[in-house]
Amino acid sequence: MKVNLLALLLLLFSFAQAEDGYRLWLRYDQLKNASLRTGYGARLTTISLPGNSPTLQVARKELQMALSGLLGKTVRIPETRNPLATLQIEISSGRVSAKELASLGEEGFLIRSTGGRSPLLITANSEVGLLYGVFHFIRLLQTEQSIDRLNIIEVPQLPLRMLNHWDNLDRTVERGYAGFSIWNWHTLPTYMDQRYIDYARANASIGINAVSITNVNANATILTQPYLQKVKALADLFRSYGIKVYLTARFSAPVEIGGLKTADPLDPAVQQWWKNKAREIYALIPDFGGFLVKANSEGQPGPQDYKRTHADGANMLADAVASFKGNVIWRAFVYSAEVPDDRHKQAYSEFLPLDGKFRSNVLVQVKNGAIDFMPREPFHPLFGALPKTPVMMEFQITQEYLGQGTHLVYLAPLFKECLESDTYQKGKGTTVASTLNGMAGVSNIGTDINWTGHLFGQANWYALGRLAWNHELSSEDIAKEWIRMSFSTDPSLVSDLTQMMLASREILVNYMNPIGLHHIMATGHHYGPGPWVSNLNRPEWNPTYYHRADSIGIGFNRTATGSDALSQYHPDAAKKWSDPATCPDIDLLWFHYLPWNYTMKSGRTLWNELCYRYNLGVDSVSWMQTVWNRQQSKLDAQRFEQVKMLLNIQHQEAKWWRDACLLYFQSFSRLPIPAPYEQPAKSLDYYKSLQFPYAPGH
Ligand code: GCW
């Protein structure tokens, strides 16, 4: 009787709990498969944890929450060591050889079970390693894996796995499409929102170990004492989850908040100011990660204001944090209005001569491509080209150029495409991934109840963490994990949603930027198409700079007869791109200017291929709608409806992209949109007239 009552209560509870997406992938609803549940339950009767430190308390709580939810039973995890426990969680367990333990390093873990009645073991060399092991173990249960005969060794491939928030102190988020910043600076440090805890749990569950919480377009106020107290409160909380806090440093802070006349990095007073500032920060936050810096880029102050180099600037900050073991992450996203060179080439030209000139605690953070987080970009030529400098990858999780808050686009294939690209810098097989020391993702998180606005944005946060941990995971496996944890393990649902996610990025490329077109978004907010824009002050802010369409053809010639950006790549990497005949279609107009009647590999002319791709993109969104709709019965109403409505928007916007771009390019090609395709609904003037003064994220 008692048992039935409990079951009833649990059932009522699960109905009452709206599926609003807040729980992310850490949903711990009771497993539907009863025999699996009993099996797990029998295997997990008592758990032993090696203490009660803050990190172990986090692990204990998570296990209790997960097991009571998934298995529907309360598992007590007493503080005292229990040698008879069925799940033994131990630091540097004696049951594992010294050699194996050594292989786990600081953050890795091992999960082992020999089957039968022998206890399960999770071990690591550190508490945070144990925490990662616990989250991994919970994931096994959530995704309904067998826990008999486990022998898992997981070691992160990159030491720095990071989120970069572009959050302003007024709580707006640059390029944020999920509400306001989750950092409530006004109520910090006294009020600690539950969100901070759930944010840390989510990050720890995917191995994120560093977060930079302020916009790279930085505000010096964050470095003042009242704000540092607020940052300390967050850092104190995140510490138990293995997460270090970084701040963005405004290069002119010594002038703005320090009262100095200059921020020249070679000026001793400036150097001293930063040393004092670092000391002040480390007194509050002993494990402060360090500074992330955008300097001399898009109007931000920097060392070049004083005729110094990026290395001079980075090294000054690096010296200030070095004795505290802090890092300086210096962004390579630079291009200058004064330099007439192809924007594609500028970061490389600027940073190549600086290789070997940075202090050892400087990391240079490079965007995945040389332009700016486009739906598709060839990898940045700086990867592998700075052998003496630790390099971080910067991906953009927030979908500034990929449909913002309303398009379903799974980004793991984009991330993987870059990570697996061959730079050839140290011979064949020098993948981009192999050249990295860390990976950062520009966050897509905000105050929306489901964190990311679009529910599927959660998958991109998840994928970034998983790939930073292990870039060899496949996009498919990551999608499947996420779907199983976020929705259900139903095989047809998993298969349908996986297919949809895997195809989604290419679908967007087709209706937005096919055949290597890029940066033809409306300017400023970057929402919607704007290939016609040509009136902005700086040439490289105009879409016309990038597509170069005229009556003869379209595309950016980056070969030796054009800007020669190709010469910045290793010749073996550049080879396939240099000739239109061998250049893959996906990159064709990125590297080549070609006539409208150029014959593509498909046999279609370039113009017809454009028409084909744009229409394929639109039709594929209809296909996504069909896939989603046919899984309705397997999905909860709230999340089903939300994604359904967003897919409707995506479909309309895909048509908008197609019609606006084809009409505009047609004004040059003077060729018809072939008959089988839907003709544009409105005139080019109509699309040009659309204004979005309050588009988000700007
Ligand atoms: O993609 C561009 C964005 C800017 C951003 C910049 C950068 C933070 O449009 O909003 O500024 O990149 O990465 O610095």
XYZ file of C-alpha atoms and ligand atoms in Angstrom:
712
model
C 0.000 0.000 0.000
C 2.735 2.361 1.029
C 4.618 1.610 -2.170
C 1.604 2.306 -4.343
C 1.033 5.609 -2.660
C 4.611 6.584 -3.371
C 4.210 5.577 -7.003
C 1.053 7.619 -7.243
C 2.708 10.648 -5.742
C 5.612 10.336 -8.135
C 3.210 10.070 -11.037
C 1.300 13.153 -9.953
C 4.551 14.969 -9.473
C 5.700 14.142 -12.971
C 2.436 15.498 -14.396
C 2.612 18.605 -12.312
C 6.149 19.315 -13.407
C 5.991 21.241 -16.642
C 8.509 20.267 -19.300
C 9.793 23.760 -19.715
C 13.336 22.717 -20.536
C 14.847 24.191 -17.389
C 16.380 20.895 -16.335
C 18.442 20.694 -19.530
C 19.888 17.223 -20.059
C 19.946 16.613 -16.325
C 16.346 15.438 -16.237
C 16.071 12.576 -13.819
C 12.581 11.268 -14.504
C 11.908 7.696 -13.591
C 13.233 5.265 -16.192
C 10.356 3.752 -18.124
C 12.016 0.356 -18.482
C 11.026 -1.358 -15.234
C 13.409 -4.280 -15.444
C 16.338 -2.006 -16.112
C 15.274 0.124 -13.178
C 15.143 -2.854 -10.853
C 18.417 -4.098 -12.206
C 20.138 -0.805 -11.523
C 18.429 -0.620 -8.144
C 19.692 -4.018 -7.117
C 23.200 -3.083 -8.210
C 23.156 0.220 -6.335
C 22.060 -0.258 -2.769
C 24.778 1.567 -0.876
C 27.237 4.158 -2.033
C 30.471 5.182 -0.443
C 32.052 8.585 -0.985
C 35.459 9.417 0.454
C 34.452 12.471 2.476
C 32.351 15.543 2.709
C 34.287 18.317 1.008
C 32.255 20.842 -1.002
C 32.965 18.962 -4.247
C 31.987 15.650 -2.717
C 28.827 17.205 -1.354
C 28.007 18.234 -4.889
C 28.636 14.677 -6.067
C 26.532 13.225 -3.259
C 23.601 15.531 -3.928
C 23.694 14.867 -7.647
C 23.745 11.114 -7.112
C 20.889 11.293 -4.646
C 18.840 13.436 -6.972
C 19.599 11.283 -9.999
C 19.001 7.946 -8.342
C 15.822 8.917 -6.550
C 14.508 10.300 -9.819
C 15.671 7.650 -12.268
C 15.182 4.629 -10.036
C 12.422 5.973 -7.839
C 14.247 4.973 -4.710
C 16.101 6.858 -2.061
C 19.731 5.909 -1.789
C 21.453 7.022 1.356
C 25.045 8.030 0.936
C 26.431 8.299 4.456
C 29.503 10.361 5.118
C 31.474 7.523 6.549
C 33.405 5.232 4.296
C 31.574 2.011 3.667
C 33.742 -0.873 2.506
C 30.643 -2.915 1.716
C 29.125 -0.322 -0.576
C 27.923 -1.493 -3.969
C 29.194 1.700 -5.587
C 32.536 2.762 -4.194
C 33.767 6.181 -5.123
C 37.381 6.569 -4.102
C 40.246 8.926 -4.627
C 43.234 7.013 -6.064
C 41.691 3.650 -5.314
C 44.018 0.873 -4.260
C 42.027 -1.421 -6.517
C 43.594 0.216 -9.541
C 47.233 0.014 -10.549
C 49.504 2.998 -10.012
C 50.108 3.132 -13.735
C 46.424 3.362 -14.518
C 45.934 6.013 -11.897
C 48.783 8.036 -13.345
C 47.169 7.866 -16.769
C 44.077 9.634 -15.421
C 45.976 12.845 -14.738
C 44.329 15.666 -12.799
C 40.839 15.482 -14.208
C 40.338 12.025 -15.691
C 38.421 9.185 -14.091
C 37.941 5.454 -14.257
C 34.700 3.512 -13.868
C 35.002 -0.222 -13.437
C 32.628 -3.042 -12.656
C 33.462 -6.678 -12.900
C 29.867 -7.862 -12.891
C 28.127 -10.179 -10.477
C 28.064 -8.932 -6.946
C 31.398 -7.157 -7.037
C 31.126 -3.465 -6.261
C 31.257 -0.776 -8.905
C 34.183 1.584 -8.675
C 34.620 5.199 -9.689
C 38.091 6.527 -9.068
C 40.189 9.558 -9.960
C 43.191 11.449 -8.663
C 41.185 14.495 -7.665
C 37.760 15.291 -6.327
C 36.779 17.030 -9.519
C 37.827 13.893 -11.404
C 35.427 11.959 -9.184
C 32.690 14.477 -9.889
C 33.199 14.038 -13.638
C 33.066 10.287 -13.089
C 29.809 10.602 -11.164
C 28.232 12.655 -13.928
C 29.424 10.163 -16.501
C 27.971 7.328 -14.455
C 24.630 9.116 -14.178
C 24.689 9.602 -17.944
C 25.078 5.835 -18.369
C 21.920 5.311 -16.333
C 20.016 8.091 -18.097
C 20.872 6.638 -21.496
C 20.064 3.113 -20.274
C 23.478 1.529 -20.690
C 24.440 -1.659 -18.961
C 26.504 -1.048 -15.833
C 27.821 -4.581 -15.628
C 31.332 -5.100 -16.907
C 32.232 -1.480 -17.308
C 35.801 -0.505 -17.893
C 35.787 3.163 -18.757
C 38.783 5.433 -18.693
C 38.100 9.032 -19.603
C 40.738 11.727 -19.720
C 39.992 15.149 -21.178
C 41.954 15.896 -24.345
C 42.229 19.612 -23.656
C 43.181 21.206 -20.352
C 41.056 24.327 -20.830
C 37.366 23.806 -21.660
C 35.611 27.067 -21.500
C 32.470 29.111 -21.948
C 32.794 32.774 -22.901
C 29.815 34.891 -21.968
C 29.352 38.109 -23.856
C 27.292 39.445 -20.957
C 27.189 43.134 -20.152
C 26.890 44.553 -16.663
C 23.424 45.944 -17.476
C 22.423 42.325 -18.159
C 22.040 42.689 -21.906
C 23.886 39.973 -23.776
C 25.780 40.802 -26.946
C 24.540 38.348 -29.570
C 22.314 36.753 -26.942
C 18.939 35.392 -28.023
C 17.773 33.793 -24.801
C 16.787 36.744 -22.666
C 19.036 38.635 -20.313
C 22.274 37.706 -18.635
C 21.908 35.119 -15.910
C 24.326 37.177 -13.777
C 22.227 39.389 -11.594
C 24.934 41.861 -10.643
C 22.522 43.986 -8.689
C 21.639 41.286 -6.155
C 25.037 39.606 -6.068
C 26.883 38.759 -3.844
C 24.216 38.313 -1.168
C 21.524 36.720 -3.264
C 22.685 33.518 -4.873
C 20.212 32.527 -7.527
C 19.472 28.788 -7.839
C 20.379 29.267 -11.504
C 24.027 29.701 -10.607
C 24.011 26.260 -9.049
C 22.170 24.645 -11.943
C 24.480 26.377 -14.399
C 27.498 24.968 -12.575
C 25.963 21.485 -12.474
C 25.300 21.569 -16.198
C 28.830 22.695 -16.968
C 30.444 20.156 -14.670
C 28.336 17.416 -16.232
C 30.023 18.053 -19.586
C 33.470 18.877 -18.260
C 33.523 22.668 -18.711
C 36.199 23.883 -16.293
C 36.453 27.614 -16.960
C 34.005 30.428 -17.587
C 34.638 33.980 -18.587
C 31.561 35.777 -17.371
C 31.774 39.216 -18.978
C 31.678 40.534 -22.522
C 34.927 40.771 -24.471
C 33.751 44.242 -25.420
C 34.695 44.910 -21.863
C 33.593 47.293 -19.150
C 36.324 48.255 -16.676
C 33.778 48.489 -13.850
C 33.946 44.727 -13.386
C 37.482 45.255 -12.054
C 36.367 47.563 -9.234
C 36.114 46.289 -5.668
C 32.288 46.113 -5.379
C 32.055 44.044 -8.543
C 34.992 41.868 -7.614
C 33.065 40.961 -4.453
C 30.237 39.776 -6.671
C 32.602 37.825 -8.881
C 34.084 36.239 -5.765
C 30.649 34.948 -4.742
C 30.280 33.209 -8.092
C 33.847 31.902 -8.035
C 33.334 30.477 -4.528
C 30.286 28.604 -5.741
C 31.815 27.389 -9.004
C 34.965 26.126 -7.288
C 33.208 23.008 -5.974
C 32.225 22.181 -9.527
C 35.785 22.433 -10.822
C 35.084 25.694 -12.636
C 37.470 28.634 -12.653
C 36.308 32.163 -13.289
C 37.948 34.466 -15.817
C 37.176 38.136 -16.441
C 37.537 40.232 -19.538
C 40.074 43.009 -19.080
C 39.463 46.348 -20.706
C 42.848 47.468 -21.852
C 42.213 51.077 -20.933
C 41.154 50.221 -17.357
C 44.214 51.917 -15.815
C 42.962 55.173 -17.310
C 39.251 54.618 -16.815
C 39.221 53.341 -13.257
C 42.842 53.788 -12.211
C 43.215 57.493 -12.830
C 46.394 57.030 -14.889
C 47.078 59.127 -17.961
C 48.005 56.171 -20.124
C 47.441 52.460 -20.546
C 50.736 51.983 -22.424
C 51.855 48.439 -21.594
C 55.509 49.486 -21.423
C 54.857 52.222 -18.889
C 56.009 51.075 -15.418
C 53.070 52.770 -13.688
C 50.643 50.896 -15.929
C 52.431 47.610 -15.297
C 52.289 48.268 -11.572
C 48.606 49.119 -11.769
C 47.817 45.739 -13.313
C 50.073 43.970 -10.797
C 48.153 45.605 -7.961
C 44.863 44.764 -9.597
C 45.881 41.143 -9.975
C 46.923 41.007 -6.324
C 43.578 42.479 -5.316
C 41.689 39.889 -7.369
C 43.730 36.923 -6.167
C 43.276 38.004 -2.547
C 39.560 37.466 -3.110
C 39.709 34.586 -5.581
C 42.862 32.524 -5.057
C 42.151 30.307 -8.065
C 41.105 33.110 -10.424
C 41.654 31.863 -13.984
C 42.925 35.080 -15.483
C 41.992 37.578 -18.169
C 40.377 37.208 -21.561
C 41.177 40.167 -23.805
C 39.827 41.671 -26.999
C 42.211 44.444 -27.921
C 42.539 46.673 -30.964
C 39.603 45.015 -32.574
C 36.382 46.700 -33.641
C 37.171 49.849 -31.703
C 38.352 48.249 -28.472
C 41.401 49.851 -26.837
C 44.681 47.980 -26.976
C 48.455 48.173 -27.069
C 48.508 49.447 -30.634
C 46.995 52.696 -29.365
C 50.527 53.238 -27.988
C 52.336 51.766 -30.985
C 52.990 48.536 -29.078
C 52.304 45.019 -30.282
C 49.747 42.484 -29.180
C 52.596 40.628 -27.495
C 53.541 43.722 -25.483
C 49.969 44.008 -24.266
C 49.453 40.344 -23.516
C 52.807 39.991 -21.769
C 52.172 42.901 -19.459
C 48.955 41.256 -18.240
C 50.625 37.853 -18.179
C 53.353 39.184 -15.892
C 50.717 40.547 -13.533
C 49.029 37.159 -13.063
C 52.001 34.820 -13.522
C 52.953 34.430 -9.872
C 49.353 33.399 -9.143
C 49.395 30.845 -11.956
C 46.904 32.908 -13.925
C 46.492 32.917 -17.693
C 45.959 35.587 -20.264
C 43.783 34.569 -23.175
C 44.425 37.034 -25.977
C 42.002 37.017 -28.865
C 43.282 36.964 -32.436
C 40.050 38.402 -33.830
C 41.591 41.556 -35.221
C 41.120 43.480 -38.426
C 41.709 47.086 -39.022
C 39.901 49.787 -40.913
C 43.208 51.243 -42.040
C 44.470 48.028 -43.595
C 43.112 47.643 -47.131
C 44.045 43.941 -47.192
C 41.432 41.173 -47.378
C 40.036 40.882 -43.856
C 40.605 37.136 -44.175
C 44.358 37.739 -44.025
C 44.739 40.281 -41.272
C 44.852 38.198 -38.089
C 47.430 35.881 -39.608
C 49.589 38.754 -40.825
C 49.409 40.354 -37.401
C 50.075 37.297 -35.228
C 52.499 35.223 -37.253
C 55.496 37.462 -36.506
C 54.601 37.323 -32.801
C 55.001 33.561 -32.468
C 57.546 32.918 -29.737
C 57.184 36.420 -28.344
C 54.424 35.659 -25.841
C 54.953 34.683 -22.209
C 54.263 31.048 -21.424
C 51.002 31.872 -19.643
C 49.509 33.562 -22.712
C 47.117 31.632 -24.917
C 46.038 33.061 -28.245
C 42.370 32.428 -28.913
C 41.494 32.011 -32.575
C 38.017 31.843 -34.082
C 37.330 28.710 -36.085
C 37.438 30.672 -39.348
C 39.195 33.777 -40.578
C 36.097 35.914 -41.121
C 33.560 35.577 -38.361
C 31.576 32.526 -37.233
C 29.907 32.064 -40.612
C 27.580 29.093 -41.264
C 30.571 27.592 -43.024
C 34.170 28.735 -43.042
C 37.387 27.005 -43.981
C 39.549 26.660 -40.877
C 41.551 29.704 -39.755
C 45.067 29.722 -41.275
C 46.547 30.495 -37.837
C 45.851 26.954 -36.610
C 49.107 25.071 -36.655
C 50.980 28.189 -37.787
C 52.030 29.318 -34.284
C 54.144 26.395 -33.084
C 55.578 28.339 -30.131
C 52.268 29.687 -28.854
C 49.505 27.835 -26.999
C 46.348 28.290 -29.055
C 42.699 28.098 -28.021
C 39.794 27.446 -30.345
C 36.926 29.912 -30.199
C 33.608 28.597 -31.457
C 30.362 30.502 -31.272
C 27.598 28.528 -29.614
C 25.194 31.429 -29.752
C 23.790 31.470 -33.273
C 24.566 35.028 -34.315
C 24.945 34.039 -37.957
C 23.059 30.757 -37.828
C 19.441 31.667 -37.366
C 19.863 33.328 -33.963
C 17.159 32.263 -31.495
C 14.676 30.723 -33.875
C 16.443 28.207 -36.114
C 17.092 24.616 -35.184
C 20.749 24.130 -36.063
C 22.884 21.497 -34.386
C 26.434 22.788 -34.373
C 28.495 19.684 -33.623
C 29.014 19.017 -37.363
C 30.315 22.582 -37.798
C 32.673 22.199 -34.824
C 33.866 18.798 -36.028
C 34.405 19.937 -39.600
C 36.876 22.506 -38.327
C 38.519 20.298 -35.697
C 39.136 17.535 -38.203
C 40.483 19.770 -40.964
C 44.056 19.005 -41.900
C 46.401 21.970 -41.539
C 49.366 19.905 -42.829
C 51.566 22.138 -40.676
C 53.503 19.222 -39.226
C 52.826 16.887 -42.108
C 49.675 15.127 -43.200
C 47.250 14.539 -40.377
C 48.020 17.712 -38.408
C 44.381 18.305 -37.674
C 43.212 21.583 -36.232
C 42.266 19.691 -33.067
C 45.825 18.451 -32.685
C 47.136 22.021 -32.566
C 44.935 23.166 -29.680
C 45.512 23.791 -25.986
C 41.946 24.649 -25.165
C 38.510 25.265 -26.547
C 36.052 28.048 -25.804
C 32.466 28.469 -26.886
C 30.670 31.800 -26.899
C 27.697 31.050 -24.687
C 24.072 30.927 -25.803
C 22.738 31.061 -22.258
C 20.281 33.592 -20.884
C 17.388 34.008 -18.485
C 14.868 32.234 -20.718
C 13.324 29.435 -18.722
C 14.975 26.814 -20.926
C 18.314 28.717 -20.814
C 18.952 28.862 -24.555
C 15.740 30.212 -26.091
C 15.508 27.472 -28.677
C 15.345 24.140 -26.916
C 17.807 22.662 -29.396
C 20.298 25.369 -28.478
C 20.873 23.252 -25.389
C 22.368 20.578 -27.626
C 24.999 23.065 -28.803
C 26.073 23.949 -25.279
C 26.189 20.233 -24.580
C 28.162 19.452 -27.741
C 30.765 22.134 -27.063
C 31.509 20.634 -23.668
C 31.599 17.083 -24.930
C 33.906 17.944 -27.829
C 36.220 20.017 -25.655
C 36.524 16.906 -23.511
C 36.895 14.510 -26.430
C 36.918 15.846 -29.967
C 36.868 12.325 -31.343
C 33.266 11.811 -30.282
C 31.026 11.806 -33.325
C 28.322 14.400 -33.868
C 25.898 11.522 -34.068
C 26.861 9.999 -30.745
C 26.674 13.361 -29.020
C 23.250 14.037 -30.525
C 22.004 10.641 -29.419
C 23.219 11.122 -25.879
C 21.585 14.493 -25.699
C 18.285 13.299 -27.150
C 18.146 10.309 -24.818
C 18.741 12.498 -21.809
C 16.603 15.421 -22.930
C 13.602 13.621 -24.424
C 13.470 9.854 -24.273
C 15.285 6.699 -25.264
C 12.523 5.596 -27.616
C 14.420 4.239 -30.659
C 12.291 5.815 -33.363
C 12.354 9.183 -31.631
C 16.109 8.996 -31.162
C 16.625 8.005 -34.766
C 14.354 10.727 -36.201
C 15.691 13.514 -34.057
C 19.277 12.461 -34.679
C 18.769 12.583 -38.437
C 17.137 15.965 -38.203
C 19.902 17.378 -36.034
C 22.703 15.979 -38.162
C 21.221 17.455 -41.329
C 20.280 20.804 -39.825
C 23.527 22.707 -40.280
C 23.831 21.859 -43.974
C 20.181 22.780 -44.420
C 20.834 26.226 -42.999
C 23.917 26.635 -45.180
C 21.757 25.884 -48.218
C 19.074 28.474 -47.529
C 21.471 31.070 -46.139
C 25.031 30.862 -47.510
C 25.313 28.149 -50.173
C 28.449 27.339 -52.231
C 30.792 29.304 -49.991
C 28.896 32.598 -49.874
C 29.389 34.388 -46.579
C 28.627 37.462 -44.537
C 25.590 38.454 -46.534
C 23.470 38.928 -43.430
C 21.827 42.251 -42.743
C 24.364 44.390 -40.938
C 24.363 45.383 -37.293
C 21.950 42.863 -35.831
C 22.814 40.273 -38.503
C 19.209 39.119 -38.544
C 17.995 38.059 -41.975
C 19.467 38.591 -45.438
C 21.151 41.825 -46.523
C 23.399 41.025 -49.504
C 22.652 44.471 -50.950
C 24.103 46.463 -48.053
C 26.993 48.603 -49.298
C 26.774 51.884 -47.445
C 28.715 51.230 -44.255
C 31.861 53.162 -43.409
C 34.206 50.242 -43.426
C 34.340 48.224 -46.636
C 34.562 44.899 -44.799
C 31.365 45.580 -42.924
C 29.417 45.490 -46.177
C 28.035 42.242 -47.579
C 28.908 43.448 -51.089
C 32.574 43.236 -50.034
C 32.152 39.496 -49.494
C 30.060 38.276 -52.422
C 31.373 40.645 -55.139
C 28.483 39.882 -57.461
C 28.315 41.762 -60.765
C 26.950 41.170 -64.231
C 29.655 38.618 -64.992
C 29.777 36.487 -61.882
C 30.032 36.139 -58.146
C 32.515 35.175 -55.396
C 35.667 36.327 -53.623
C 38.901 35.557 -55.423
C 41.324 34.569 -52.688
C 43.756 32.795 -55.011
C 47.085 34.200 -56.176
C 45.287 36.291 -58.794
C 43.089 37.790 -56.091
C 43.733 38.588 -52.421
C 45.957 35.505 -52.145
C 44.627 34.581 -48.710
C 45.246 31.014 -49.823
C 48.976 31.556 -49.481
C 48.533 31.741 -45.703
C 47.707 28.054 -45.609
C 50.193 25.237 -45.872
C 50.499 24.504 -49.610
C 49.159 20.986 -49.129
C 46.072 22.331 -47.391
C 45.599 25.083 -49.965
C 46.032 22.824 -52.970
C 42.481 21.556 -53.257
C 41.069 25.056 -52.821
C 43.299 26.810 -55.331
C 41.661 25.468 -58.486
C 37.881 25.770 -58.995
C 37.939 22.337 -60.596
C 39.164 20.689 -57.392
C 37.734 23.116 -54.861
C 34.816 21.477 -53.047
C 31.491 23.137 -53.921
C 30.976 24.044 -50.279
C 33.936 26.455 -50.412
C 33.808 27.479 -54.046
C 32.697 31.118 -53.814
C 34.750 31.580 -50.667
C 37.897 31.245 -52.742
C 36.813 31.949 -56.302
C 35.029 34.523 -58.374
C 33.227 32.621 -61.132
C 30.911 33.454 -64.030
C 27.190 32.866 -63.695
C 27.322 30.217 -66.397
C 30.250 28.321 -64.807
C 29.572 24.583 -64.932
C 29.377 23.016 -61.515
C 30.200 19.411 -60.639
C 26.480 18.698 -60.703
C 26.342 19.774 -64.351
C 24.185 22.773 -63.447
C 25.361 26.294 -64.125
C 26.459 28.297 -61.115
C 23.261 30.350 -61.279
C 21.084 27.256 -61.465
C 23.044 25.652 -58.659
C 22.361 28.683 -56.481
C 18.643 28.391 -57.245
C 18.810 24.687 -56.535
C 20.611 25.074 -53.206
C 18.357 27.823 -51.888
C 15.285 25.771 -52.743
C 16.755 22.605 -51.321
C 17.323 24.468 -48.073
C 13.718 25.608 -47.888
C 12.357 22.154 -48.761
C 14.595 20.562 -46.169
C 13.084 22.730 -43.462
C 9.673 21.335 -44.482
C 11.202 17.902 -44.048
C 12.353 18.843 -40.551
C 8.813 19.915 -39.758
C 7.492 16.550 -40.940
C 10.023 14.684 -38.849
C 9.214 16.690 -35.744
C 5.462 16.409 -36.224
C 5.506 12.673 -36.652
C 7.099 12.279 -33.231
C 4.395 14.294 -31.505
C 2.971 11.350 -29.557
C 6.385 10.660 -28.055
C 6.942 14.229 -26.935
C 5.477 16.299 -24.142
C 3.042 18.945 -25.293
C 4.947 21.964 -24.085
C 8.250 21.246 -25.752
C 6.576 19.804 -28.837
C 4.590 22.990 -29.404
C 7.519 25.253 -28.763
C 9.766 23.597 -31.326
C 6.897 23.277 -33.770
C 6.270 27.022 -33.681
C 9.954 27.758 -34.080
C 10.193 25.410 -37.055
C 7.370 27.400 -38.626
C 9.393 30.559 -38.173
C 12.454 28.815 -39.559
C 10.514 27.751 -42.626
C 9.247 31.274 -43.263
C 12.691 32.725 -42.725
C 14.319 30.165 -45.004
C 11.948 31.306 -47.757
C 12.760 34.910 -46.949
C 16.482 34.172 -47.303
C 15.953 32.320 -50.560
C 13.709 34.897 -52.154
C 15.665 37.940 -51.044
C 19.035 36.508 -52.095
C 17.898 35.057 -55.404
C 16.116 38.274 -56.387
C 19.143 40.332 -55.489
C 21.658 38.105 -57.285
C 19.273 37.889 -60.227
C 19.616 41.644 -60.648
C 23.201 40.841 -61.722
C 22.845 37.477 -63.420
C 19.733 38.535 -65.376
C 18.774 34.871 -65.494
C 15.417 33.314 -64.657
C 14.742 31.248 -61.565
C 14.078 27.899 -63.253
C 10.405 27.006 -63.562
C 10.050 24.097 -61.149
C 11.066 26.325 -58.255
C 8.659 28.496 -56.329
C 8.964 32.093 -57.523
C 9.667 34.815 -54.952
C 6.583 36.009 -53.133
C 7.538 39.691 -53.002
C 9.729 42.185 -54.833
C 13.375 42.851 -54.097
C 12.427 46.333 -52.933
C 10.119 44.815 -50.379
C 12.907 42.673 -48.893
C 15.252 45.638 -48.927
C 12.720 47.747 -47.072
C 12.440 45.435 -44.057
C 13.753 46.993 -40.855
C 14.273 45.408 -37.460
C 15.264 48.200 -35.118
C 14.780 46.056 -32.015
C 16.249 42.777 -33.217
C 17.776 41.050 -30.190
C 21.396 40.686 -29.296
C 22.632 43.902 -30.807
O 30.972 38.354 -34.598
C 31.336 39.620 -34.152
C 30.149 40.111 -33.421
C 30.476 41.098 -32.342
C 31.574 40.514 -31.470
C 32.790 40.262 -32.330
C 33.913 39.620 -31.542
C 31.920 40.752 -29.121
O 29.242 40.653 -34.337
O 29.305 41.333 -31.595
O 31.878 41.339 -30.376
O 32.466 39.381 -33.357
O 34.016 38.409 -31.610
O 34.658 40.314 -30.889
